[in-house]
Each structure stands twice: as C-alpha cells, then as structure tokens.
C-alpha cells in the first residue's frame, strides 16, 4: 500500500512538473511575441512615418534602437540557455568531520525546509538531492536541483536565476526597460506632434485606424509592463548593492530580527556585504565595458564565499559572529 501511494505521488509530481515546464516554455513565447510587437510598433509607428531611413539622424536613431534590441535578445538568450550553476553531486564541505556530516544528514534543522533557522556557516544537507549544499545554495523544486547562489526560478526565462546567469538576467531587464522607454518616448512624441501639426479640421484625427489600434495596445499593455519591469530592475539592483539574493532576503530579515533582540542591531551587517562597489563588481566584472556585456563575470566558483564573519574571526574579532547565530531553542 505504501509503495502504491509513493508511486502515485511520484507520478502526480512528474505530471505537475511537465505542466509547469510546458507553461514556462509558453511564457518564453509570450516574451518573444511582446519583443516582436514592440519592435514592429517602433518601425511602423515611428521610423517609417518620420522617415528615419532617409536621414543621418534617423539612421543614428535606428542604430541605437537596434543595438538595444540586439543586446536585449542576446541577454535573454543567455539567461535561458546558461546553466544557473548546479551544485556538484559529490560536493562535501571542507574540513568537516564524518560526525558533522552524519549529523547534518539526520538533523531536521539541516534540511531544505528549515535552512533559514541555521547560521550561514552551518553544514546543510538537501534531502531532495541527497547531497550537501554549499553556502548560499538552495534547492529549486522546478529544476529538481540545488542551485548555487539561487535568486529565484523565473518562468519568463524558463530557467533558474543563479550564480552563473544572474548578471544576464539583470541585463535583460535593463535593456528591456531601456528599449521600452525609448519606444514609449517616441510614440508619445509622435502623437503629440501629430496633433499639434495637424492642419485639418478639429474633429479629424491625424492617424489611421491601424495606427490608433496599435497606439491603444501600446499604452494599455506596454506602458504598465514598462513600469513593472522597471520596478523589478530596481529591486534586483538593490539586491546586488547589498550582495543578497531574493531567497536570502528571508534569512537576512531573520538575522536582523535576532540582532535586534540581542541588542546588536546597530552593528549588524549582512555577512556577504562588502560595500556597493565591491558587491556590484563581484557580479558584473571589474572593467566598465564588462558591465554591459551579457557574459559570466562573477567572482569565485559558487561553492566558497568571502564572508565578513570569516575575516573578522581571522583577525580575532568574534563580536559580529554572534549576531549571525540563532539560539538553540529556534532550531527545534
């Protein structure tokens, strides 16, 4: 009976996974349709009516827009196709004793469900992958794997956003916002100038029916979507500024609360936060030119991380390490 129930649950889980993956692929198609529509709107409503193809200024405008669209598509492709960074199956924490590893396997406090209750340097074991998890890694139920420095699973890219493709994802948002703002600015500019320069009767409209429909779709769909993507971009950049991922924000809040309860809130700082400049360059690269190229430039290997706690302990200062510890009573 138990075996039958287990088989049934596994079958339902696999069916659910197949449906979600199919839905994610549909999301990618929707994104490509939106990009195609935005490009068509720019050409049909702006470039052709204003004669961009017949002037130097127009060609420069087209060159800029196509460069943004090209980088947008490359960033999107890289985000989808780049593996987020899966934890090696045979990875084992360095300098860990057999007793510590065995304890992590059997301890409920070290499973995926309860990892937020543990210190950042705790040995963690994933019961789903049946393997140990490096610091900052988390299990993704959609991918059925542990991802290094996982930020979130994004259905719009049909992939996890993690250690190896986080930069590409942020650049995808950046170029999407840049392109959409450029499009909307020109649409508004053309509409306003069209009415201001219209010499016909007051009740006449200086646009044909097709143009009006396209304008309506742009302002109903593209404008709010631009605001949503821009908000997501700002949120992601704030995470980069503090060197924290979307998943880790829950841990950070818990440690902040514990520091506040312990009277150490004035001295608390996220263990991987070494300042905005270092945090940004550790992901986007040391060179200014690298910042805008959708390639992998992240420091490290995704398994070991520089932390403020380790450096202060090396210097003989253990004061900050206390704020990262969770009382034993919370582990139960």
XYZ file of C-alpha atoms in Angstrom:
332
model
C 0.000 0.000 0.000
C 2.820 2.364 0.946
C 4.613 1.552 -2.291
C 1.472 2.265 -4.317
C 0.936 5.596 -2.578
C 4.579 6.554 -3.129
C 4.333 5.654 -6.820
C 1.135 7.663 -7.148
C 2.682 10.734 -5.527
C 5.734 10.467 -7.756
C 3.530 10.175 -10.839
C 1.481 13.228 -9.841
C 4.668 15.158 -9.146
C 6.116 14.318 -12.572
C 2.851 15.290 -14.260
C 2.826 18.583 -12.382
C 6.451 19.230 -13.374
C 5.676 18.565 -17.050
C 2.762 21.010 -16.942
C 4.873 23.709 -15.295
C 7.707 23.281 -17.788
C 5.246 23.468 -20.679
C 3.791 26.638 -19.166
C 7.291 28.104 -18.783
C 8.010 27.471 -22.464
C 4.776 29.274 -23.301
C 5.994 32.204 -21.182
C 9.136 32.427 -23.314
C 6.987 32.510 -26.460
C 4.885 35.310 -24.949
C 8.023 37.322 -24.161
C 9.275 36.922 -27.725
C 5.866 37.999 -29.051
C 5.983 41.144 -26.890
C 9.510 41.953 -28.089
C 8.434 41.421 -31.707
C 5.359 43.607 -31.257
C 7.401 46.383 -29.631
C 9.891 46.292 -32.497
C 7.092 46.379 -35.076
C 5.463 49.318 -33.275
C 8.693 51.290 -33.400
C 9.225 50.671 -37.114
C 5.600 51.126 -38.208
C 4.577 53.996 -35.904
C 7.859 55.914 -35.601
C 10.644 55.027 -38.045
C 8.630 54.907 -41.273
C 6.301 57.907 -40.664
C 9.220 60.098 -39.601
C 11.437 58.969 -42.480
C 14.279 57.629 -40.372
C 15.548 55.625 -43.346
C 16.264 58.790 -45.300
C 18.355 60.891 -42.935
C 21.571 60.649 -40.961
C 19.794 61.451 -37.706
C 17.226 58.781 -38.468
C 19.897 56.155 -39.129
C 21.636 57.036 -35.877
C 18.305 56.609 -34.086
C 17.785 53.247 -35.770
C 21.337 52.164 -34.946
C 20.830 52.929 -31.265
C 17.450 51.189 -31.090
C 18.664 48.081 -32.922
C 21.738 47.909 -30.673
C 19.495 47.911 -27.595
C 17.191 45.289 -29.106
C 20.174 43.153 -30.111
C 21.670 43.256 -26.609
C 18.207 42.552 -25.181
C 17.840 39.408 -27.282
C 21.366 38.215 -26.500
C 20.818 38.794 -22.769
C 17.513 36.935 -22.893
C 19.015 34.016 -24.815
C 21.960 33.829 -22.411
C 19.643 33.876 -19.387
C 17.626 30.994 -20.808
C 20.486 28.850 -22.070
C 23.100 29.478 -19.377
C 23.013 26.916 -16.602
C 22.377 28.792 -13.323
C 25.106 26.796 -11.610
C 24.043 23.454 -10.183
C 25.771 22.099 -7.109
C 28.095 19.172 -7.945
C 26.577 15.935 -6.750
C 29.705 14.855 -4.890
C 30.381 18.193 -3.169
C 31.299 17.897 0.518
C 32.091 20.776 2.925
C 35.806 21.274 3.513
C 37.258 20.441 6.950
C 34.007 18.777 8.028
C 34.294 15.650 10.145
C 32.360 12.479 9.451
C 30.355 13.053 12.623
C 29.330 16.537 11.467
C 28.302 15.235 8.055
C 26.296 12.394 9.557
C 24.624 14.787 11.984
C 23.665 17.100 9.120
C 22.063 14.194 7.263
C 19.849 13.150 10.155
C 19.216 16.566 11.724
C 15.904 18.113 10.765
C 17.462 21.528 11.286
C 19.730 20.994 8.273
C 17.117 20.013 5.736
C 15.998 22.312 2.958
C 12.758 23.197 4.719
C 14.466 24.580 7.814
C 17.703 26.029 6.498
C 16.580 29.588 7.297
C 16.826 28.719 11.025
C 20.539 27.955 10.808
C 23.665 30.132 10.867
C 25.057 30.921 7.429
C 28.118 28.739 8.042
C 26.117 25.669 9.090
C 26.541 22.367 7.241
C 23.374 21.873 5.236
C 22.050 18.727 3.616
C 19.399 18.585 0.885
C 17.036 15.681 1.351
C 15.702 16.131 -2.195
C 19.082 15.893 -3.943
C 20.568 13.672 -1.201
C 23.682 15.810 -1.139
C 25.312 18.611 0.805
C 24.606 22.226 -0.065
C 27.333 24.895 -0.203
C 26.729 28.287 1.411
C 24.166 30.444 -0.435
C 22.825 27.489 -2.433
C 19.177 26.467 -2.379
C 17.048 23.704 -3.812
C 14.788 24.591 -6.728
C 11.687 22.429 -6.928
C 11.110 23.443 -10.542
C 14.579 22.320 -11.657
C 14.758 19.500 -9.065
C 18.351 20.528 -8.315
C 20.287 22.643 -5.859
C 21.391 25.938 -7.409
C 24.460 27.906 -6.330
C 23.563 31.391 -5.088
C 19.986 30.908 -6.229
C 17.960 34.089 -6.627
C 14.657 32.686 -7.877
C 13.116 30.463 -10.517
C 11.749 32.659 -13.290
C 9.028 31.193 -15.556
C 9.567 34.052 -18.033
C 13.023 32.694 -18.861
C 12.171 29.027 -18.252
C 15.198 28.743 -16.011
C 16.552 29.383 -12.568
C 18.359 32.653 -11.954
C 21.501 31.865 -10.022
C 25.260 32.133 -9.783
C 26.087 31.831 -13.489
C 23.228 33.754 -15.144
C 22.195 36.394 -12.604
C 24.104 39.106 -14.473
C 22.457 38.134 -17.781
C 19.030 38.304 -16.181
C 19.610 41.806 -14.782
C 20.979 42.987 -18.142
C 17.894 41.525 -19.820
C 15.735 43.678 -17.537
C 17.991 46.687 -18.114
C 17.859 46.521 -21.913
C 14.129 45.770 -21.831
C 13.483 48.929 -19.795
C 15.842 50.958 -21.989
C 14.152 49.797 -25.190
C 10.611 50.238 -23.890
C 11.279 53.744 -22.580
C 12.830 54.656 -25.940
C 9.752 53.271 -27.727
C 7.196 54.972 -25.478
C 9.028 58.305 -25.625
C 8.919 58.314 -29.414
C 5.296 57.167 -29.500
C 4.196 59.992 -27.212
C 6.375 62.454 -29.123
C 4.888 61.447 -32.462
C 1.310 61.508 -31.159
C 1.706 64.968 -29.613
C 3.469 66.384 -32.672
C 0.861 64.774 -34.929
C -1.990 66.599 -33.230
C -0.049 69.862 -32.895
C 0.902 69.916 -36.579
C -2.467 68.724 -37.838
C -3.909 71.267 -40.251
C -7.206 69.550 -40.910
C -10.500 70.030 -39.182
C -10.582 69.909 -35.426
C -12.773 66.818 -35.356
C -10.449 64.878 -37.659
C -7.770 62.549 -36.262
C -4.286 62.644 -37.893
C -3.859 58.840 -37.616
C -5.457 55.960 -39.474
C -7.407 53.186 -37.772
C -4.489 50.735 -37.687
C -2.248 53.284 -36.041
C -4.881 54.117 -33.440
C -5.302 50.436 -32.553
C -1.542 49.989 -32.231
C -1.282 53.113 -30.081
C -4.085 51.838 -27.849
C -2.396 48.442 -27.404
C 0.922 50.106 -26.610
C -0.463 52.356 -23.915
C -2.637 49.620 -22.378
C -0.018 46.842 -22.488
C 3.470 48.288 -22.939
C 3.242 51.222 -20.524
C 2.253 49.218 -17.401
C 4.665 46.446 -18.412
C 7.475 49.015 -18.544
C 6.647 50.139 -15.017
C 6.589 46.517 -13.795
C 9.941 45.617 -15.396
C 11.493 48.860 -14.169
C 10.369 48.073 -10.605
C 11.845 44.570 -10.874
C 15.111 46.009 -12.212
C 15.375 48.434 -9.277
C 14.667 45.588 -6.852
C 17.354 43.408 -8.414
C 19.897 46.225 -8.338
C 19.136 46.787 -4.652
C 19.838 43.104 -4.040
C 23.146 43.433 -5.897
C 24.001 46.545 -3.887
C 23.690 44.539 -0.654
C 25.076 41.276 -2.128
C 21.951 39.358 -1.176
C 19.659 37.215 -3.302
C 15.885 37.154 -3.351
C 15.879 33.875 -1.406
C 18.392 35.203 1.119
C 16.240 38.205 1.991
C 14.251 35.902 4.298
C 17.442 34.843 6.069
C 18.638 38.427 6.302
C 15.398 39.572 7.932
C 15.608 36.763 10.452
C 19.195 37.620 11.378
C 18.286 41.306 11.620
C 15.433 40.436 13.965
C 17.701 38.275 16.085
C 20.356 41.028 16.167
C 17.712 43.499 17.272
C 16.524 41.170 20.033
C 20.142 40.668 21.104
C 20.795 44.411 21.244
C 23.315 44.249 18.368
C 21.186 45.757 15.607
C 23.482 48.813 15.311
C 26.448 46.571 14.486
C 24.606 44.103 12.247
C 25.561 43.808 8.597
C 24.805 41.048 6.105
C 27.675 38.581 6.143
C 28.396 38.845 2.398
C 28.035 42.625 2.147
C 31.379 44.324 1.467
C 30.038 47.616 0.143
C 28.121 48.581 -3.032
C 31.216 48.905 -5.241
C 32.694 45.525 -4.341
C 29.297 43.822 -4.442
C 28.499 45.185 -7.896
C 31.902 44.429 -9.411
C 31.951 40.908 -7.992
C 28.944 40.126 -10.225
C 29.285 42.447 -13.229
C 33.060 42.402 -13.591
C 35.948 44.716 -12.773
C 36.002 46.527 -16.121
C 33.411 49.151 -17.074
C 32.958 47.556 -20.505
C 32.142 44.193 -18.931
C 29.184 45.646 -17.077
C 27.033 45.853 -20.205
C 28.036 42.559 -21.857
C 25.768 39.564 -21.083
C 28.508 37.097 -20.155
C 29.670 35.375 -16.972
C 31.968 37.563 -14.871
C 31.096 36.538 -11.313
C 33.911 36.177 -8.796
C 34.618 32.756 -7.323
C 33.342 29.277 -8.107
C 29.940 29.482 -6.410
C 30.939 26.977 -3.724
C 33.069 29.056 -1.376
C 32.272 32.645 -0.462
C 34.131 35.503 1.136
C 32.311 36.465 4.341
C 32.668 39.179 6.924
C 32.424 36.614 9.732
C 35.394 34.569 8.494
C 37.563 37.648 8.031
C 36.772 39.034 11.479
C 37.394 35.638 13.071
C 40.757 35.519 11.311
C 41.503 38.879 12.901
C 40.479 37.601 16.315
C 37.202 39.556 16.479
C 34.203 37.311 17.161
C 31.723 40.060 18.018
C 29.992 40.080 14.653
C 29.756 36.304 14.533
C 27.364 36.329 17.471
C 24.743 38.285 15.557
C 24.599 35.554 12.932
C 23.906 32.764 15.368
C 20.387 31.598 16.027
C 19.562 30.422 19.554
C 19.335 26.685 20.001
C 15.702 26.980 21.002
C 14.856 28.234 17.493
C 16.324 25.158 15.859
C 13.796 22.827 17.335
